[in-house]
Amino acid sequence: DIFALGGTLFELFTGAPLAVHIFDPQFIADISVLNSVAARDRARIFDQVIPVITSTRTLPSVRQFGASVSGSISRRIDRMYQSMAALDYRHRSKDFAQIFRQIDICVILLENQAKYDQWREAKRRRRAAVRQGSLNVPAVTS
């Protein structure tokens, strides 16, 4: 189950179960409208109701829970878990190869964290030097 995998990934980084933050009383009230719908019409009504529900609630970032996730992977982790735990099942990731590729990228980034930090610092210094005009950047001619 892709949703459960996304929820597990969220919980691994935050220590908090995702379901507690999604399935609050308001969500239950919103989705309970399906209880009064005939079984044969539920899929159609669900497809009409779920976009409204998902537009009013976003999945939280792992950083909102105080998770100490490296800056090099925090946005990637959010995108990965949110794509798997999308409330609208039609928008969930279904490609395990892509999910595993993203996990592999995170591992590589973490293994190279020191080099990444050095690169970012050098980039920050170059930009600061350009802003201050102390970096000689060759003029572009046509």
PDB file of C-alpha atoms in Angstrom:
ATOM      1  CA  ASP A   1       0.000   0.000   0.000  1.00  0.00           C
ATOM      2  CA  ILE A   2       1.654   3.189  -1.232  1.00  0.00           C
ATOM      3  CA  PHE A   3      -0.213   5.415   1.246  1.00  0.00           C
ATOM      4  CA  ALA A   4       1.048   3.334   4.173  1.00  0.00           C
ATOM      5  CA  LEU A   5       4.603   3.542   2.828  1.00  0.00           C
ATOM      6  CA  GLY A   6       4.330   7.342   2.695  1.00  0.00           C
ATOM      7  CA  GLY A   7       2.895   7.427   6.213  1.00  0.00           C
ATOM      8  CA  THR A   8       5.695   5.185   7.455  1.00  0.00           C
ATOM      9  CA  LEU A   9       8.317   7.417   5.848  1.00  0.00           C
ATOM     10  CA  PHE A  10       6.740  10.450   7.550  1.00  0.00           C
ATOM     11  CA  GLU A  11       6.727   8.670  10.904  1.00  0.00           C
ATOM     12  CA  LEU A  12      10.343   7.523  10.528  1.00  0.00           C
ATOM     13  CA  PHE A  13      11.472  11.142  10.236  1.00  0.00           C
ATOM     14  CA  THR A  14       9.068  12.785  12.691  1.00  0.00           C
ATOM     15  CA  GLY A  15       8.215  10.121  15.247  1.00  0.00           C
ATOM     16  CA  ALA A  16       4.568  11.143  14.804  1.00  0.00           C
ATOM     17  CA  PRO A  17       1.911   9.077  13.054  1.00  0.00           C
ATOM     18  CA  LEU A  18       0.658  10.854   9.949  1.00  0.00           C
ATOM     19  CA  ALA A  19      -2.869   9.536  10.399  1.00  0.00           C
ATOM     20  CA  VAL A  20      -3.333  11.593  13.576  1.00  0.00           C
ATOM     21  CA  HIS A  21      -2.674  14.759  11.585  1.00  0.00           C
ATOM     22  CA  ILE A  22      -4.846  13.811   8.644  1.00  0.00           C
ATOM     23  CA  PHE A  23      -7.823  12.034  10.138  1.00  0.00           C
ATOM     24  CA  ASP A  24      -8.918  14.709  12.584  1.00  0.00           C
ATOM     25  CA  PRO A  25     -12.610  15.206  13.475  1.00  0.00           C
ATOM     26  CA  GLN A  26     -13.151  17.688  10.618  1.00  0.00           C
ATOM     27  CA  PHE A  27     -11.751  15.257   8.049  1.00  0.00           C
ATOM     28  CA  ILE A  28     -13.977  12.479   9.401  1.00  0.00           C
ATOM     29  CA  ALA A  29     -16.979  14.809   9.174  1.00  0.00           C
ATOM     30  CA  ASP A  30     -16.071  15.798   5.613  1.00  0.00           C
ATOM     31  CA  ILE A  31     -15.661  12.223   4.412  1.00  0.00           C
ATOM     32  CA  SER A  32     -18.656  10.870   6.358  1.00  0.00           C
ATOM     33  CA  VAL A  33     -20.893  12.369   3.672  1.00  0.00           C
ATOM     34  CA  LEU A  34     -20.244   9.096   1.834  1.00  0.00           C
ATOM     35  CA  ASN A  35     -22.149   7.152   4.522  1.00  0.00           C
ATOM     36  CA  SER A  36     -25.436   8.558   3.260  1.00  0.00           C
ATOM     37  CA  VAL A  37     -24.696   7.731  -0.377  1.00  0.00           C
ATOM     38  CA  ALA A  38     -25.863   4.532  -2.035  1.00  0.00           C
ATOM     39  CA  ALA A  39     -23.020   2.053  -2.509  1.00  0.00           C
ATOM     40  CA  ARG A  40     -23.299   2.204  -6.309  1.00  0.00           C
ATOM     41  CA  ASP A  41     -22.740   6.000  -6.239  1.00  0.00           C
ATOM     42  CA  ARG A  42     -19.904   6.165  -3.689  1.00  0.00           C
ATOM     43  CA  ALA A  43     -16.997   6.137  -6.149  1.00  0.00           C
ATOM     44  CA  ARG A  44     -18.532   8.926  -8.213  1.00  0.00           C
ATOM     45  CA  ILE A  45     -19.356  11.054  -5.153  1.00  0.00           C
ATOM     46  CA  PHE A  46     -15.933  10.349  -3.638  1.00  0.00           C
ATOM     47  CA  ASP A  47     -14.292  11.578  -6.840  1.00  0.00           C
ATOM     48  CA  GLN A  48     -16.310  14.800  -6.499  1.00  0.00           C
ATOM     49  CA  VAL A  49     -15.715  15.318  -2.761  1.00  0.00           C
ATOM     50  CA  ILE A  50     -12.035  14.408  -2.374  1.00  0.00           C
ATOM     51  CA  PRO A  51     -10.650  17.317  -4.470  1.00  0.00           C
ATOM     52  CA  VAL A  52     -12.495  19.749  -2.188  1.00  0.00           C
ATOM     53  CA  ILE A  53     -11.121  18.027   0.906  1.00  0.00           C
ATOM     54  CA  THR A  54      -7.558  17.913  -0.407  1.00  0.00           C
ATOM     55  CA  SER A  55      -7.647  21.564  -1.468  1.00  0.00           C
ATOM     56  CA  THR A  56      -8.349  22.628   2.113  1.00  0.00           C
ATOM     57  CA  ARG A  57      -5.696  20.531   3.837  1.00  0.00           C
ATOM     58  CA  THR A  58      -2.073  20.019   2.969  1.00  0.00           C
ATOM     59  CA  LEU A  59       0.204  17.322   4.206  1.00  0.00           C
ATOM     60  CA  PRO A  60       2.696  18.760   6.696  1.00  0.00           C
ATOM     61  CA  SER A  61       6.431  19.062   6.184  1.00  0.00           C
ATOM     62  CA  VAL A  62       8.597  16.761   8.268  1.00  0.00           C
ATOM     63  CA  ARG A  63      10.374  19.882   9.548  1.00  0.00           C
ATOM     64  CA  GLN A  64       7.107  21.154  11.082  1.00  0.00           C
ATOM     65  CA  PHE A  65       7.494  18.381  13.636  1.00  0.00           C
ATOM     66  CA  GLY A  66      10.989  19.299  14.707  1.00  0.00           C
ATOM     67  CA  ALA A  67      12.546  16.518  12.699  1.00  0.00           C
ATOM     68  CA  SER A  68      16.247  17.117  12.276  1.00  0.00           C
ATOM     69  CA  VAL A  69      16.384  16.281   8.609  1.00  0.00           C
ATOM     70  CA  SER A  70      19.411  17.366   6.644  1.00  0.00           C
ATOM     71  CA  GLY A  71      18.737  20.363   4.436  1.00  0.00           C
ATOM     72  CA  SER A  72      20.106  18.410   1.507  1.00  0.00           C
ATOM     73  CA  ILE A  73      17.182  15.979   1.620  1.00  0.00           C
ATOM     74  CA  SER A  74      14.355  17.640   3.583  1.00  0.00           C
ATOM     75  CA  ARG A  75      12.416  18.911   0.546  1.00  0.00           C
ATOM     76  CA  ARG A  76      13.026  15.640  -1.267  1.00  0.00           C
ATOM     77  CA  ILE A  77      11.676  13.670   1.733  1.00  0.00           C
ATOM     78  CA  ASP A  78       8.598  15.908   1.867  1.00  0.00           C
ATOM     79  CA  ARG A  79       7.913  15.504  -1.863  1.00  0.00           C
ATOM     80  CA  MET A  80       8.474  11.762  -1.675  1.00  0.00           C
ATOM     81  CA  TYR A  81       6.236  11.052   1.325  1.00  0.00           C
ATOM     82  CA  GLN A  82       3.575  13.541   0.148  1.00  0.00           C
ATOM     83  CA  SER A  83       3.427  11.942  -3.286  1.00  0.00           C
ATOM     84  CA  MET A  84       2.879   8.548  -1.680  1.00  0.00           C
ATOM     85  CA  ALA A  85       0.411   9.747   0.974  1.00  0.00           C
ATOM     86  CA  ALA A  86      -1.635  12.050  -1.262  1.00  0.00           C
ATOM     87  CA  LEU A  87      -5.188  12.117   0.035  1.00  0.00           C
ATOM     88  CA  ASP A  88      -6.529  11.865  -3.492  1.00  0.00           C
ATOM     89  CA  TYR A  89      -5.595   8.339  -4.535  1.00  0.00           C
ATOM     90  CA  ARG A  90      -5.516   9.430  -8.188  1.00  0.00           C
ATOM     91  CA  HIS A  91      -2.490  11.622  -7.477  1.00  0.00           C
ATOM     92  CA  ARG A  92      -0.428   9.089  -5.522  1.00  0.00           C
ATOM     93  CA  SER A  93       2.899   7.811  -6.750  1.00  0.00           C
ATOM     94  CA  LYS A  94       2.516   4.347  -8.121  1.00  0.00           C
ATOM     95  CA  ASP A  95       5.999   3.853  -9.487  1.00  0.00           C
ATOM     96  CA  PHE A  96       8.101   1.853  -7.018  1.00  0.00           C
ATOM     97  CA  ALA A  97      11.186   2.240  -9.210  1.00  0.00           C
ATOM     98  CA  GLN A  98      10.889   6.038  -8.926  1.00  0.00           C
ATOM     99  CA  ILE A  99      10.345   5.813  -5.156  1.00  0.00           C
ATOM    100  CA  PHE A 100      13.421   3.624  -4.706  1.00  0.00           C
ATOM    101  CA  ARG A 101      15.421   5.942  -6.966  1.00  0.00           C
ATOM    102  CA  GLN A 102      14.490   8.880  -4.711  1.00  0.00           C
ATOM    103  CA  ILE A 103      15.530   6.894  -1.632  1.00  0.00           C
ATOM    104  CA  ASP A 104      18.856   6.052  -3.300  1.00  0.00           C
ATOM    105  CA  ILE A 105      19.406   9.742  -4.100  1.00  0.00           C
ATOM    106  CA  CYS A 106      18.783  10.638  -0.448  1.00  0.00           C
ATOM    107  CA  VAL A 107      21.316   8.022   0.675  1.00  0.00           C
ATOM    108  CA  ILE A 108      23.912   9.352  -1.782  1.00  0.00           C
ATOM    109  CA  LEU A 109      23.290  12.930  -0.655  1.00  0.00           C
ATOM    110  CA  LEU A 110      23.684  11.962   2.988  1.00  0.00           C
ATOM    111  CA  GLU A 111      26.852   9.992   2.261  1.00  0.00           C
ATOM    112  CA  ASN A 112      28.268  13.102   0.604  1.00  0.00           C
ATOM    113  CA  GLN A 113      26.880  15.638   3.080  1.00  0.00           C
ATOM    114  CA  ALA A 114      30.268  17.200   3.931  1.00  0.00           C
ATOM    115  CA  LYS A 115      31.102  17.742   0.262  1.00  0.00           C
ATOM    116  CA  TYR A 116      27.610  19.131  -0.334  1.00  0.00           C
ATOM    117  CA  ASP A 117      27.982  21.586   2.564  1.00  0.00           C
ATOM    118  CA  GLN A 118      31.354  22.741   1.229  1.00  0.00           C
ATOM    119  CA  TRP A 119      29.890  23.235  -2.249  1.00  0.00           C
ATOM    120  CA  ARG A 120      26.962  25.271  -0.884  1.00  0.00           C
ATOM    121  CA  GLU A 121      29.280  27.444   1.194  1.00  0.00           C
ATOM    122  CA  ALA A 122      31.535  28.082  -1.814  1.00  0.00           C
ATOM    123  CA  LYS A 123      28.447  28.947  -3.881  1.00  0.00           C
ATOM    124  CA  ARG A 124      27.236  31.332  -1.163  1.00  0.00           C
ATOM    125  CA  ARG A 125      30.650  33.038  -1.054  1.00  0.00           C
ATOM    126  CA  ARG A 126      30.759  33.395  -4.847  1.00  0.00           C
ATOM    127  CA  ARG A 127      27.327  35.004  -4.889  1.00  0.00           C
ATOM    128  CA  ALA A 128      28.275  37.360  -2.078  1.00  0.00           C
ATOM    129  CA  ALA A 129      31.451  38.318  -3.928  1.00  0.00           C
ATOM    130  CA  VAL A 130      29.489  38.990  -7.119  1.00  0.00           C
ATOM    131  CA  ARG A 131      27.016  41.180  -5.195  1.00  0.00           C
ATOM    132  CA  GLN A 132      29.887  43.128  -3.644  1.00  0.00           C
ATOM    133  CA  GLY A 133      31.625  43.425  -6.995  1.00  0.00           C
ATOM    134  CA  SER A 134      34.814  41.838  -5.695  1.00  0.00           C
ATOM    135  CA  LEU A 135      34.689  38.865  -8.043  1.00  0.00           C
ATOM    136  CA  ASN A 136      36.058  39.489 -11.496  1.00  0.00           C
ATOM    137  CA  VAL A 137      33.447  38.091 -13.820  1.00  0.00           C
ATOM    138  CA  PRO A 138      34.333  38.373 -17.499  1.00  0.00           C
ATOM    139  CA  ALA A 139      31.976  40.552 -19.493  1.00  0.00           C
ATOM    140  CA  VAL A 140      29.834  38.777 -22.036  1.00  0.00           C
ATOM    141  CA  THR A 141      30.285  40.101 -25.536  1.00  0.00           C
ATOM    142  CA  SER A 142      28.236  39.368 -28.592  1.00  0.00           C
TER     143      SER A 142
END
